[in-house]
Coordinates of C-alpha atoms in Angstrom, one line a residue:
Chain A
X1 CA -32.2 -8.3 -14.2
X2 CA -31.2 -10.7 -16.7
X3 CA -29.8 -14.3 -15.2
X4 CA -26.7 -13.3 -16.8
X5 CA -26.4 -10.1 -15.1
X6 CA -27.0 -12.1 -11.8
X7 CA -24.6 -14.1 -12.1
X8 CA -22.0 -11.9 -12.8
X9 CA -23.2 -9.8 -10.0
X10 CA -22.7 -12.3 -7.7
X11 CA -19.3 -13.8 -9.2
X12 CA -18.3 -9.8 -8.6
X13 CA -19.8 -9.8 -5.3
X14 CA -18.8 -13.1 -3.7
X15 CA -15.9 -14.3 -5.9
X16 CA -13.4 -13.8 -3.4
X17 CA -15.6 -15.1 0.0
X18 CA -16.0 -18.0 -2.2
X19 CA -12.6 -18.6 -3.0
X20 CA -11.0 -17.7 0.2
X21 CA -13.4 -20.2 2.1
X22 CA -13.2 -23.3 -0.2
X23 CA -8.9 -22.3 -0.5
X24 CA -9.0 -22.3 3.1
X25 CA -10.3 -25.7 3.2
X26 CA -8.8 -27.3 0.2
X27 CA -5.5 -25.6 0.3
X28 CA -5.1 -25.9 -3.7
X29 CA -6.0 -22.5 -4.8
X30 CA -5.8 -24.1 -8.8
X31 CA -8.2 -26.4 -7.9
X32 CA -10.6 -24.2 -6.3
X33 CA -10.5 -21.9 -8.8
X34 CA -11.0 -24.4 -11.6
X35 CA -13.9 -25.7 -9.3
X36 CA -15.6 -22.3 -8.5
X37 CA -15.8 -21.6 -12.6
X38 CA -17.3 -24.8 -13.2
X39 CA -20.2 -23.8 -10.6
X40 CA -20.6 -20.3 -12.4
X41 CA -20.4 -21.9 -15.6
X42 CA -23.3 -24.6 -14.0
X43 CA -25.2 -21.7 -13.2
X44 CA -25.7 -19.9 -16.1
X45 CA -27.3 -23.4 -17.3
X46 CA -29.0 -24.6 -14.3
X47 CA -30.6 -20.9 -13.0
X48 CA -32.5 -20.1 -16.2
X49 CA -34.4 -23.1 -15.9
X50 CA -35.1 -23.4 -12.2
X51 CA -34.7 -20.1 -11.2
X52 CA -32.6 -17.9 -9.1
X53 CA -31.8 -20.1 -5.8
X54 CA -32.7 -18.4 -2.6
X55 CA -29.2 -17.9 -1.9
X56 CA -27.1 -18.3 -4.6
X57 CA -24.0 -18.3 -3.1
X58 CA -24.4 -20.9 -1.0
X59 CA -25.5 -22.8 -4.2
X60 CA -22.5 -21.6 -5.8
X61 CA -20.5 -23.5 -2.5
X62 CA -22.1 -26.5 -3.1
X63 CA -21.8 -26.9 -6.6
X64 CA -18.1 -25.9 -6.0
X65 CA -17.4 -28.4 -3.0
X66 CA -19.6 -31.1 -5.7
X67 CA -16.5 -30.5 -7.9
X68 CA -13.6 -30.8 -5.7
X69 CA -14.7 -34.2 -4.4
X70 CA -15.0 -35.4 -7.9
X71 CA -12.1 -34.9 -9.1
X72 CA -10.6 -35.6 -5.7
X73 CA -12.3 -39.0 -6.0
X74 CA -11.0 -39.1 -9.4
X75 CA -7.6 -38.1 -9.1
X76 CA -7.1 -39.8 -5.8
X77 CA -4.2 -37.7 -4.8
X78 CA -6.3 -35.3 -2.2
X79 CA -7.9 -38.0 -0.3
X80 CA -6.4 -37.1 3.0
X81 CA -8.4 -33.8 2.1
X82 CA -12.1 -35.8 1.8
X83 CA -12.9 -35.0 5.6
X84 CA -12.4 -32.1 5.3
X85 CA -14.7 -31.4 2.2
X86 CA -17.4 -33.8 3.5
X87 CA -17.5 -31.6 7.3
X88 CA -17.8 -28.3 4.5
X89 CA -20.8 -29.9 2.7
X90 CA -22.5 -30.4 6.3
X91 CA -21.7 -27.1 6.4
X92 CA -22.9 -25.8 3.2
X93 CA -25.9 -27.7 3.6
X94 CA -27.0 -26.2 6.7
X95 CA -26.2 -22.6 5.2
X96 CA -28.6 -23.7 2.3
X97 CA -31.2 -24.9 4.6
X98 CA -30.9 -21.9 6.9
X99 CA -32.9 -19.0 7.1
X100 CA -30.0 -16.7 8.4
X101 CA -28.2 -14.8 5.5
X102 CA -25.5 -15.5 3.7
X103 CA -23.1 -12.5 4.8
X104 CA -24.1 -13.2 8.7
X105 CA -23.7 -17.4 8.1
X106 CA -20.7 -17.6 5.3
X107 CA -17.6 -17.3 7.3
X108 CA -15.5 -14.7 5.3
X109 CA -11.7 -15.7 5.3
X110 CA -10.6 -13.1 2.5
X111 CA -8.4 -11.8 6.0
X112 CA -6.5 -15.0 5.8
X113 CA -6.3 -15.2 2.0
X114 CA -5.0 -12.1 2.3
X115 CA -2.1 -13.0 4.8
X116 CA -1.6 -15.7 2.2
X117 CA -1.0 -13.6 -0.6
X118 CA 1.5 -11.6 1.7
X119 CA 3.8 -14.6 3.4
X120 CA 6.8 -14.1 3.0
X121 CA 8.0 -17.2 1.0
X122 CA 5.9 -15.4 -1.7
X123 CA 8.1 -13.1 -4.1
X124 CA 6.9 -10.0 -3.5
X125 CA 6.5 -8.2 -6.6
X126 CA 3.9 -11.7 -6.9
X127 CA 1.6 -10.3 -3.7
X128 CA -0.2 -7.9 -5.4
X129 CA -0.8 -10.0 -8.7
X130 CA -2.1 -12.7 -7.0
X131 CA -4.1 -10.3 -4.1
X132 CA -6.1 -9.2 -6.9
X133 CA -6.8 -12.4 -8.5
X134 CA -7.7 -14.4 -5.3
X135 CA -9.7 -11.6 -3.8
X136 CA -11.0 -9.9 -6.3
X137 CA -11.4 -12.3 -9.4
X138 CA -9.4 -9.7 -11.6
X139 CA -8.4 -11.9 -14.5
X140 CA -4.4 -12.1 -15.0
X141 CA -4.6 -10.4 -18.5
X142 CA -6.2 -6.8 -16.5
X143 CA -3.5 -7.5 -13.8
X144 CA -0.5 -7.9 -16.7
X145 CA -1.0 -4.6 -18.2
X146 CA -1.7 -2.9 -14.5
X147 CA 1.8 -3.9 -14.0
X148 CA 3.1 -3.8 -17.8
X149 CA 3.7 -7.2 -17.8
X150 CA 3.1 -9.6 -20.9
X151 CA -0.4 -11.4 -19.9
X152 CA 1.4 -15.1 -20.3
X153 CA 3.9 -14.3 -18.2
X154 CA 1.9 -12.9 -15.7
X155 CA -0.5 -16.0 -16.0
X156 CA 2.9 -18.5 -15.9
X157 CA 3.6 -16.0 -12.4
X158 CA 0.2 -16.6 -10.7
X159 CA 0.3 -20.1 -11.4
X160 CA 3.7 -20.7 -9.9
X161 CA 2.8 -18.6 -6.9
X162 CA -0.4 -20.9 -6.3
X163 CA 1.8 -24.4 -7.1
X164 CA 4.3 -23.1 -4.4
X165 CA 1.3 -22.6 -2.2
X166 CA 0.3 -25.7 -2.2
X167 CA 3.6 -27.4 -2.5
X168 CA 4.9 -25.8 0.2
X169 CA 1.8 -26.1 2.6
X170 CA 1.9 -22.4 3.1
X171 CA -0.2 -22.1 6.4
X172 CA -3.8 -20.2 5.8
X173 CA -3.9 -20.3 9.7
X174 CA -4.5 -16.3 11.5
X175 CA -1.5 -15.0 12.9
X176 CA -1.8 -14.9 16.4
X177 CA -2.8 -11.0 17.7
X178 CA 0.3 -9.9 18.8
X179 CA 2.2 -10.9 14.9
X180 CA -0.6 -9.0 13.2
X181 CA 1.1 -6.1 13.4
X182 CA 4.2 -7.5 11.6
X183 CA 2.2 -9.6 9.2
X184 CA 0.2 -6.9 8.1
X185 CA 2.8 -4.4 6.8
X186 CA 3.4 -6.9 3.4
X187 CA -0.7 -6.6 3.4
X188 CA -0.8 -3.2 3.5
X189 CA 2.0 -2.5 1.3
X190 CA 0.7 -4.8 -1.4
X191 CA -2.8 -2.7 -1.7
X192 CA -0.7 0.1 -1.9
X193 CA 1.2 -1.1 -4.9
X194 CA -2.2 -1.6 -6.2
X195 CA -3.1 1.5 -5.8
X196 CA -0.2 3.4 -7.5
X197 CA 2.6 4.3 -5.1
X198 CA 2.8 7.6 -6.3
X199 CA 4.5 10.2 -4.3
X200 CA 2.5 12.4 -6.2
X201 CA 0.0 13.7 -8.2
X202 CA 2.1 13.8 -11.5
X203 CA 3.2 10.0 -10.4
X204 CA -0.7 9.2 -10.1
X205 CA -1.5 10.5 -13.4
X206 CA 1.8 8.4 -15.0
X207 CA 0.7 5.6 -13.5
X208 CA -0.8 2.4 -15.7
X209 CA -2.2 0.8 -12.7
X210 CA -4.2 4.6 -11.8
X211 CA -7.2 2.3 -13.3
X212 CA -7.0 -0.7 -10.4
X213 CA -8.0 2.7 -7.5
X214 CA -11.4 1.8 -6.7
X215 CA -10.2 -2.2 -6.1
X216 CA -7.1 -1.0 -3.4
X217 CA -9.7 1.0 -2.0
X218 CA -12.0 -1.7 -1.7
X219 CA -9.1 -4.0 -0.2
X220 CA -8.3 -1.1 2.3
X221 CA -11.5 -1.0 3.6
X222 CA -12.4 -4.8 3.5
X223 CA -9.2 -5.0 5.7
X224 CA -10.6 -2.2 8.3
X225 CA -13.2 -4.8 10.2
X226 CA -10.5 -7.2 10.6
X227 CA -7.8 -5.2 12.3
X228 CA -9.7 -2.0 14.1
X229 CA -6.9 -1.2 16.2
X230 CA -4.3 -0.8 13.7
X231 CA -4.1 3.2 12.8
X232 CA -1.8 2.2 9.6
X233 CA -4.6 0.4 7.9
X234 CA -6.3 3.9 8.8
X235 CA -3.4 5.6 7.6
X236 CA -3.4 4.0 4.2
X237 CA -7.2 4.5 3.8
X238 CA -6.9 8.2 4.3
X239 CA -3.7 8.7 2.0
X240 CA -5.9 6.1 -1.2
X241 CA -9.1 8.5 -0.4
X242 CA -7.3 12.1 -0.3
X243 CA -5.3 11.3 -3.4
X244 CA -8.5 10.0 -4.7
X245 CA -10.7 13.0 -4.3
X246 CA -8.5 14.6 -6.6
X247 CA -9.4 12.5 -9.4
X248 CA -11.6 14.7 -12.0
X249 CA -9.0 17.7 -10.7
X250 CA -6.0 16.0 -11.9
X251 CA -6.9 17.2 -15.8
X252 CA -8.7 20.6 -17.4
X253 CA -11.4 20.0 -19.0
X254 CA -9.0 20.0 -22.4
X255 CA -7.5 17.0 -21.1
X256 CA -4.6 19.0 -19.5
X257 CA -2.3 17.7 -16.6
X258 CA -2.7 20.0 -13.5
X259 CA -0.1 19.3 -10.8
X260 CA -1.8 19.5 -7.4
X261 CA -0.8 23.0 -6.2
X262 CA -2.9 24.3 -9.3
X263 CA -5.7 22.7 -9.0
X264 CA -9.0 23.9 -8.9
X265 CA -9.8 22.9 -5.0
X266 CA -13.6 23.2 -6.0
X267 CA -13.4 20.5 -7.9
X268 CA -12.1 18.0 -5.3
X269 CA -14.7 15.5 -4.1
X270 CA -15.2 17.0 -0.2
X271 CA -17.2 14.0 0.7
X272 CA -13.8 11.8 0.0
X273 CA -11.6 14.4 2.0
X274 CA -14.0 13.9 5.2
X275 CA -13.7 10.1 5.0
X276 CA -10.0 10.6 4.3
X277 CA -9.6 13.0 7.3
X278 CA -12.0 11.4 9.6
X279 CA -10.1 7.6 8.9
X280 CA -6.4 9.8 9.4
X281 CA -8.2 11.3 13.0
X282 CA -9.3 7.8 14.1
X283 CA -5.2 6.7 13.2
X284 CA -4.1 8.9 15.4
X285 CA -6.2 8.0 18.4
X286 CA -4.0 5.4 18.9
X287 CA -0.4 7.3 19.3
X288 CA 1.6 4.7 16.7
X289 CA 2.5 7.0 13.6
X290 CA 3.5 5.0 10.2
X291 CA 4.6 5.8 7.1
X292 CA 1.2 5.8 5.9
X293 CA 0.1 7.7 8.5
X294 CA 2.3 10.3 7.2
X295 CA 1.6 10.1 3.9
X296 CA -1.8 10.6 4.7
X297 CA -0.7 13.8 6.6
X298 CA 0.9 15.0 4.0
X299 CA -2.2 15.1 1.6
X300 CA -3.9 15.9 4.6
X301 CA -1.9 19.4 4.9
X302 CA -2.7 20.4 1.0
X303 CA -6.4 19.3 1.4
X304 CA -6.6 22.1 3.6
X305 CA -5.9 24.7 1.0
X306 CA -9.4 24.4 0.4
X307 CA -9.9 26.1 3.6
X308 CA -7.1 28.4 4.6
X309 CA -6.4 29.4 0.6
X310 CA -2.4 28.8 1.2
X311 CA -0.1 25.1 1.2
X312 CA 1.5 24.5 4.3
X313 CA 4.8 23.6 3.0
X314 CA 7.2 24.2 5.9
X315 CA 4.4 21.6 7.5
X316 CA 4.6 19.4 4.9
X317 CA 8.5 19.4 4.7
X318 CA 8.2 18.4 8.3
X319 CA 6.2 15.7 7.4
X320 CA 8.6 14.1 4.6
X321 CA 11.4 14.5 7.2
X322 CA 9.7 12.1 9.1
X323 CA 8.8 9.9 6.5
X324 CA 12.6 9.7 5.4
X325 CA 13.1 8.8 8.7
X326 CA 11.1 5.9 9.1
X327 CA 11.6 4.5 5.6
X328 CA 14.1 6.4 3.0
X329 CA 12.7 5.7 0.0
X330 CA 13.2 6.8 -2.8
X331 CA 10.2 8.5 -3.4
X332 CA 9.9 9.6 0.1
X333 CA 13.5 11.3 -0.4
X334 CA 12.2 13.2 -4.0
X335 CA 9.3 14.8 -2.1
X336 CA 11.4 15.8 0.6
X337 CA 13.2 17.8 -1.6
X338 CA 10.4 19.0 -3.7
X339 CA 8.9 20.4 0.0
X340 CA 12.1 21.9 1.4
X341 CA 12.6 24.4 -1.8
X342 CA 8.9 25.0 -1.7
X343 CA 9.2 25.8 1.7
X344 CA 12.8 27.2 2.3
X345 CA 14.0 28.2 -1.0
X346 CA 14.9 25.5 -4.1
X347 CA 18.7 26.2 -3.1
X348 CA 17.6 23.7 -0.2
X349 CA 15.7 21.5 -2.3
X350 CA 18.4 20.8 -4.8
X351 CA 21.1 20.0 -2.2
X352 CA 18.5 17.5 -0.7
X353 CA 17.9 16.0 -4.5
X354 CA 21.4 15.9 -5.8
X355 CA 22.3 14.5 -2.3
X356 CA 20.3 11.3 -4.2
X357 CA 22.5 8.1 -5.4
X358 CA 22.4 9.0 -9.3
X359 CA 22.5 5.3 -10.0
X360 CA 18.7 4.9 -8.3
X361 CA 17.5 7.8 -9.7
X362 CA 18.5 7.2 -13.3
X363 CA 15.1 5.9 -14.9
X364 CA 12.9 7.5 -11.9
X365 CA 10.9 10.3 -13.3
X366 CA 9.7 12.2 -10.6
X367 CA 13.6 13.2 -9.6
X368 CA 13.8 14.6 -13.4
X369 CA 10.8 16.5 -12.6
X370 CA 11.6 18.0 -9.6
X371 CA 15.1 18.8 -11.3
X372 CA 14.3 20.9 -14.0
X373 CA 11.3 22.7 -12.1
X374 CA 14.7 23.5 -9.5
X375 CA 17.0 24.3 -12.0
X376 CA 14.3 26.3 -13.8
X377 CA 14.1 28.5 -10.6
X378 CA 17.9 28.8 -10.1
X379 CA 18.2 29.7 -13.4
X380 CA 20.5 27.0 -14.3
X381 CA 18.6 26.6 -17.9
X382 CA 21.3 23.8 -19.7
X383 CA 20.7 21.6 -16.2
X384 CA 17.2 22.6 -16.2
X385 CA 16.9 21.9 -20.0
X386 CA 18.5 18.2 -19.9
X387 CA 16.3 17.0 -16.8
X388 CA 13.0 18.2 -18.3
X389 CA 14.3 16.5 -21.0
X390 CA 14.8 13.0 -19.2
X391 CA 11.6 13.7 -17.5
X392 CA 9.7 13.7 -20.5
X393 CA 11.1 10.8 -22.0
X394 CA 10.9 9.0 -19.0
X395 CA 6.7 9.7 -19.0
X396 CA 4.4 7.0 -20.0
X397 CA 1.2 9.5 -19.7
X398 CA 0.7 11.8 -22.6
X399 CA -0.8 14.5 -20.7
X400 CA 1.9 14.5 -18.4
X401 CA 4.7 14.4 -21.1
X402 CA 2.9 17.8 -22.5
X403 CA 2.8 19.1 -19.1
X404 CA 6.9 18.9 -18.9
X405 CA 7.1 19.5 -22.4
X406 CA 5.4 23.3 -21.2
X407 CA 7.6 23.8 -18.4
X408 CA 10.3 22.8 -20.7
X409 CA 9.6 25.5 -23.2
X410 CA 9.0 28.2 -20.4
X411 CA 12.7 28.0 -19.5
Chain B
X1 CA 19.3 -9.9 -23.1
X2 CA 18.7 -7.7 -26.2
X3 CA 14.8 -7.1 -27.4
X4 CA 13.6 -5.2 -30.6
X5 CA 10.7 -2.3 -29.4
X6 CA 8.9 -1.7 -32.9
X7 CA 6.8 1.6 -32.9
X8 CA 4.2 1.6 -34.5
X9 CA 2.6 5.1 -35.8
X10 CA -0.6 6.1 -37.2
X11 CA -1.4 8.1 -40.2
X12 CA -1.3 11.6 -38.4
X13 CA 1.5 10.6 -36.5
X14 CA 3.2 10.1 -39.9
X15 CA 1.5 13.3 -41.1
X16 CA 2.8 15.1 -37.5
X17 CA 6.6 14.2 -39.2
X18 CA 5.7 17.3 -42.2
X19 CA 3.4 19.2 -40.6
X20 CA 5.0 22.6 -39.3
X21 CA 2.5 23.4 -36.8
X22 CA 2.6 19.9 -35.5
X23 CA 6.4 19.0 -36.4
X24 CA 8.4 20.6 -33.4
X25 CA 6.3 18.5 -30.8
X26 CA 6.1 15.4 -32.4
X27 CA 10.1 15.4 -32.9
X28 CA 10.6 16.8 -29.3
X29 CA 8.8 13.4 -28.3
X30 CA 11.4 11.1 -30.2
X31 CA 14.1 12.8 -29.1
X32 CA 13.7 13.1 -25.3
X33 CA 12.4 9.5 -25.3
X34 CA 15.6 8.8 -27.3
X35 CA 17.9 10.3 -24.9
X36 CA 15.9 8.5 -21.7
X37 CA 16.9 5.2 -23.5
X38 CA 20.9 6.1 -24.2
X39 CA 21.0 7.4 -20.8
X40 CA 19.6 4.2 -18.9
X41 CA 23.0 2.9 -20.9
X42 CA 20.7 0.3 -23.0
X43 CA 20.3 1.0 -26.4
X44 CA 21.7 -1.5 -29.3
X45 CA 20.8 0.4 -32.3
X46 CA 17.9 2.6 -33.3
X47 CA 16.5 4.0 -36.5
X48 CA 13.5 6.0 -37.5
X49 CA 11.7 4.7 -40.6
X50 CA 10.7 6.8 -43.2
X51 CA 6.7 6.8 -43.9
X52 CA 5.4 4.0 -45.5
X53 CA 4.4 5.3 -48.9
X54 CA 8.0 5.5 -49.3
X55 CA 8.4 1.7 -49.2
X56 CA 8.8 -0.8 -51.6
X57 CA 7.4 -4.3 -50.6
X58 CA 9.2 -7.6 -52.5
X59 CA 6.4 -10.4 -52.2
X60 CA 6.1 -14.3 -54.3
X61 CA 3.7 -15.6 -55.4
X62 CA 4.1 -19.5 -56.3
X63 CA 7.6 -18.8 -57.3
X64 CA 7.0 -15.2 -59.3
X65 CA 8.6 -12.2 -58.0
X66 CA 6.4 -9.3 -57.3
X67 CA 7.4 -5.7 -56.2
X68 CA 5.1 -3.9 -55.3
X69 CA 5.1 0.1 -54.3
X70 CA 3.7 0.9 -50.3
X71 CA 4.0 -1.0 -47.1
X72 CA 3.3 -4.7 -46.0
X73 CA 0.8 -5.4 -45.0
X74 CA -1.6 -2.2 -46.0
X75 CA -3.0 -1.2 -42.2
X76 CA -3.9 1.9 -40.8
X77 CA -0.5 2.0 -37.9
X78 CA 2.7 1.1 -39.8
X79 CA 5.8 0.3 -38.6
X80 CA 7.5 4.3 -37.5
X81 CA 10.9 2.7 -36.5
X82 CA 12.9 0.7 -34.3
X83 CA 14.8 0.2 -31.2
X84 CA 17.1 -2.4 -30.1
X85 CA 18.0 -2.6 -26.5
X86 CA 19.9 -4.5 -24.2
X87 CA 17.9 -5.2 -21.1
X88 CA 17.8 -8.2 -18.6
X89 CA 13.8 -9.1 -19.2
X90 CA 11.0 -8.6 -21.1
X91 CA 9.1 -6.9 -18.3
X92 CA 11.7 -4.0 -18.2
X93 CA 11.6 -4.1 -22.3
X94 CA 7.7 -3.4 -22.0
X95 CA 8.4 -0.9 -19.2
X96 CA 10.1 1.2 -21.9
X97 CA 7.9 0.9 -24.7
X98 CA 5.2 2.3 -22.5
X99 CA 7.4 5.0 -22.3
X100 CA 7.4 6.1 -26.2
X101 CA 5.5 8.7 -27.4
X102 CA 3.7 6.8 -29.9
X103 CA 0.6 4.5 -28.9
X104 CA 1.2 0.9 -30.6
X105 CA 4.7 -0.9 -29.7
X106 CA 5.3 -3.8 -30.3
X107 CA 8.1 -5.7 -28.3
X108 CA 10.0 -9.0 -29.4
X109 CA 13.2 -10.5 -28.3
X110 CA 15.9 -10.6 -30.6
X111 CA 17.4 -14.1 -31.8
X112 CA 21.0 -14.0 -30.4
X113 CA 23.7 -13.9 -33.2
X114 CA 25.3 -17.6 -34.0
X115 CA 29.2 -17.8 -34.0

């Protein structure tokens, strides 16, 4: 491997283990960021030359800590934070020296950055943005057009959310055990957001941030370790890993949308479905159902078409009902609706979706959907006509615009 | 806050306008994006443009006056039309051009009017 490839395999790699352990140290994220691209930047000059160190990371810590005391020393405003970075270069320097590997000797604290990015002096729609940054190293220009935001404001965002970090003191300390629970619902929500928040498929495909998948995964299960007996990190595992098993089934091989009661189930990964179902078994071991829980179910039931050839939709409606329930969303409500006239007749459905406050639903385009595939059934073509028609123009995928735009013309 | 979406379409989308077979879809885009827009309750003022061969362009040159037939400047996406709309930020702007059937929009905010 080139030097260059190593490097950026272990900036992938360790990026956020680095970050979250000199952050929880130096408690100004800027800085540390600043710092640990300096010690990349050193080591694309310094590890041609001398080699690979035995443990780069480690190296990377050091070169990183180096930093922050200069400029500490420099800027003199982060003295009372010198003890602190002198115990960490003992520290470092015994990791160097030690023959133990990094993974087993490096304590990770991405759990705590984590909480961090979650507190709730944060804004909110700021805890996913700046999740992905701290965590994962995923520049702000990648995150700004995940969430079709213009990069420079998105970069202005992330920098206030770090200043009020600092400013503020926020507290990297663990939550004790018995507030985990309540401190990681903002967590779990915020890899959820990353993931999509679809209610489903046809929101998946519409989706711009369908691309950042693979990361809320990776932030789903990086949580797991951490919180073992908390089925709703299960819960939200299984519901990422079902939906994303469907991936390659989503479109024909033309390109074409394919909503999920037409795929071909052949051409769902199984291997994702088992971990899916097998992380949604281990949830509910522990008798504590969540939303994500059942949302999980819910993909759960038409994963199983695979098997019995038919959707369970009277299940599934049962599913939603709880789901409204426990938090009446306004996605939670659409599929509702979309399972009661699957399951009971779209008569049902449409009472359910036109019992929807207009004013939310106005630029949401999975209610327009749902509408005109209803109305289509009833019959009702004008009303069927005009929501397939704000449907469409409330798309941002092309596929799924020419999906609706067929429906549309089948009236 | 009011914001200009400009959309920008490529040759074959511009082609798409004339094209029988491809004429029906490509106007069934605009207009159900269109009526999205007036029924969020947020449109200004909107206007196709007409293709860009149809232009004229008026440039100087150190003081001399030159028109010129075709488009400024000469790219391969042109400017399709534009869309004034009334909404509180620029993220929710954005959120709309992603919603357009064409592939390039730009988004600026408009210069409010002085009294």
């Amino acid at each position: 491997m080139e030097i260059n490839q190593v490097i950026e395999k272990t900036a992938r790699d360790a990026y956020g283990r680095l970050l979250s352990y000199l952050a929880v140290n130096w408690r100004d994220l800027q800085a540390v960021e600043d710092a640990i691209g300096d010690a990349f930047l050193a080591a694309l000059e310094s590890w041609p030359k001398a080699g690979i160190p035995d443990k780069p990371e480690a190296w990377l810590v050091t070169a990183a800590r180096r930093r922050l005391i200069d400029r500490a020393r420099r800027t003199r405003i982060s003295e009372s934070a010198l003890p602190t970075l002198l115990a960490m270069s003992e520290d470092a320097q015994r990791l160097t020296s030690s023959s133990a590997d990094f993974p087993d000797d490096f304590p990770d604290e991405r759990l705590r950055m984590m909480f961090l990015c979650t507190h709730p002096t944060i804004d909110a729609v700021m805890r996913t943005p700046l999740m992905l940054q701290t965590v994962l190293g995923i520049d702000a220009a990648r995150i700004a057009s995940a969430f079709i935001t213009k990069p420079s404001t998105m970069s202005q965002r992330l920098t206030r959310a770090k200043a009020k970090i600092r400013a503020e003191r926020l507290t990297f300390d663990m939550p004790d055990p018995e507030e985990i629970p309540d401190r990681l619902e903002p967590v779990l929500e915020a890899i959820y957001a990353a993931y999509g928040s679809g209610w489903d498929e046809a929101a998946i495909a519409d989706s711009p941030r369908r691309g950042l998948a693979e990361e809320a995964i990776y932030l789903g299960k990086l949580l797991l370790p951490f919180a073992p007996r908390e089925p709703e990190v299960y819960g939200l595992l299984a519901l990422m890993l079902h939906c994303e098993a469907r991936r390659t089934a989503r479109h024909d091989d033309e390109g074409n949308y394919i909503p999920l009661s037409l795929q071909d189930c052949t051409r769902w990964e199984q291997r994702l479905i088992m971990e899916a179902e097998r992380y949604l078994h281990t949830a509910s071991q522990a008798g504590r159902v969540g939303r994500f829980q059942l949302m999980a179910a819910i993909q759960s039931v038409h994963a199983q078409r695979l098997r019995t050839g038919r959707i369970e939709w009277a299940a599934i409606a049962q599913l939603y009902e709880g789901l409204v329930r426990l938090s009446p969303a306004l996605g939670a409500l659409v599929g509702r609706s979309a399972a009661v006239a699957e399951a009971y007749g779209p008569e049902h459905g449409i009472v359910l979706l036109e019992a929807i406050p207009s004013d939310e639903a106005v630029n949401y385009q999975p209610y327009w959907a749902l509408a005109g595939h209803l109305y289509k059934q009833m019959h009702r073509e004008e009303e069927a006509r005009s929501a397939y028609s704000r449907a469409i123009g409330l798309s941002t995928d092309a596929s799924v615009r020419h999906f609706l735009q067929r429906q549309d013309a089948k009236i | 806050m009011s914001y200009t979406l400009m959309f920008y379409e490529s040759q074959e989308d511009f082609a798409a306008r004339t094209d029988p077979a491809r004429q029906e879809d490509y106007l069934a885009g605009w207009t159900h994006y269109v009526r999205a827009l007036h029924e969020a309750g947020i449109v200004v003022f909107g206007s196709g443009l007409y293709a860009p061969e149809t232009a004229a362009t008026m440039k100087r040159h150190g003081g001399e006056t030159v028109v010129q037939d075709g488009p400024f400047p000469e790219t391969k996406e042109q400017l399709g039309g534009i869309m004034v709309i009334d909404v509180p930020d620029i993220d929710t702007a954005l959120e709309w051009a992603a919603r357009a059937p064409v592939d390039t929009v730009e988004v600026r905010q408009n210069i409010p009017a002085l009294h």
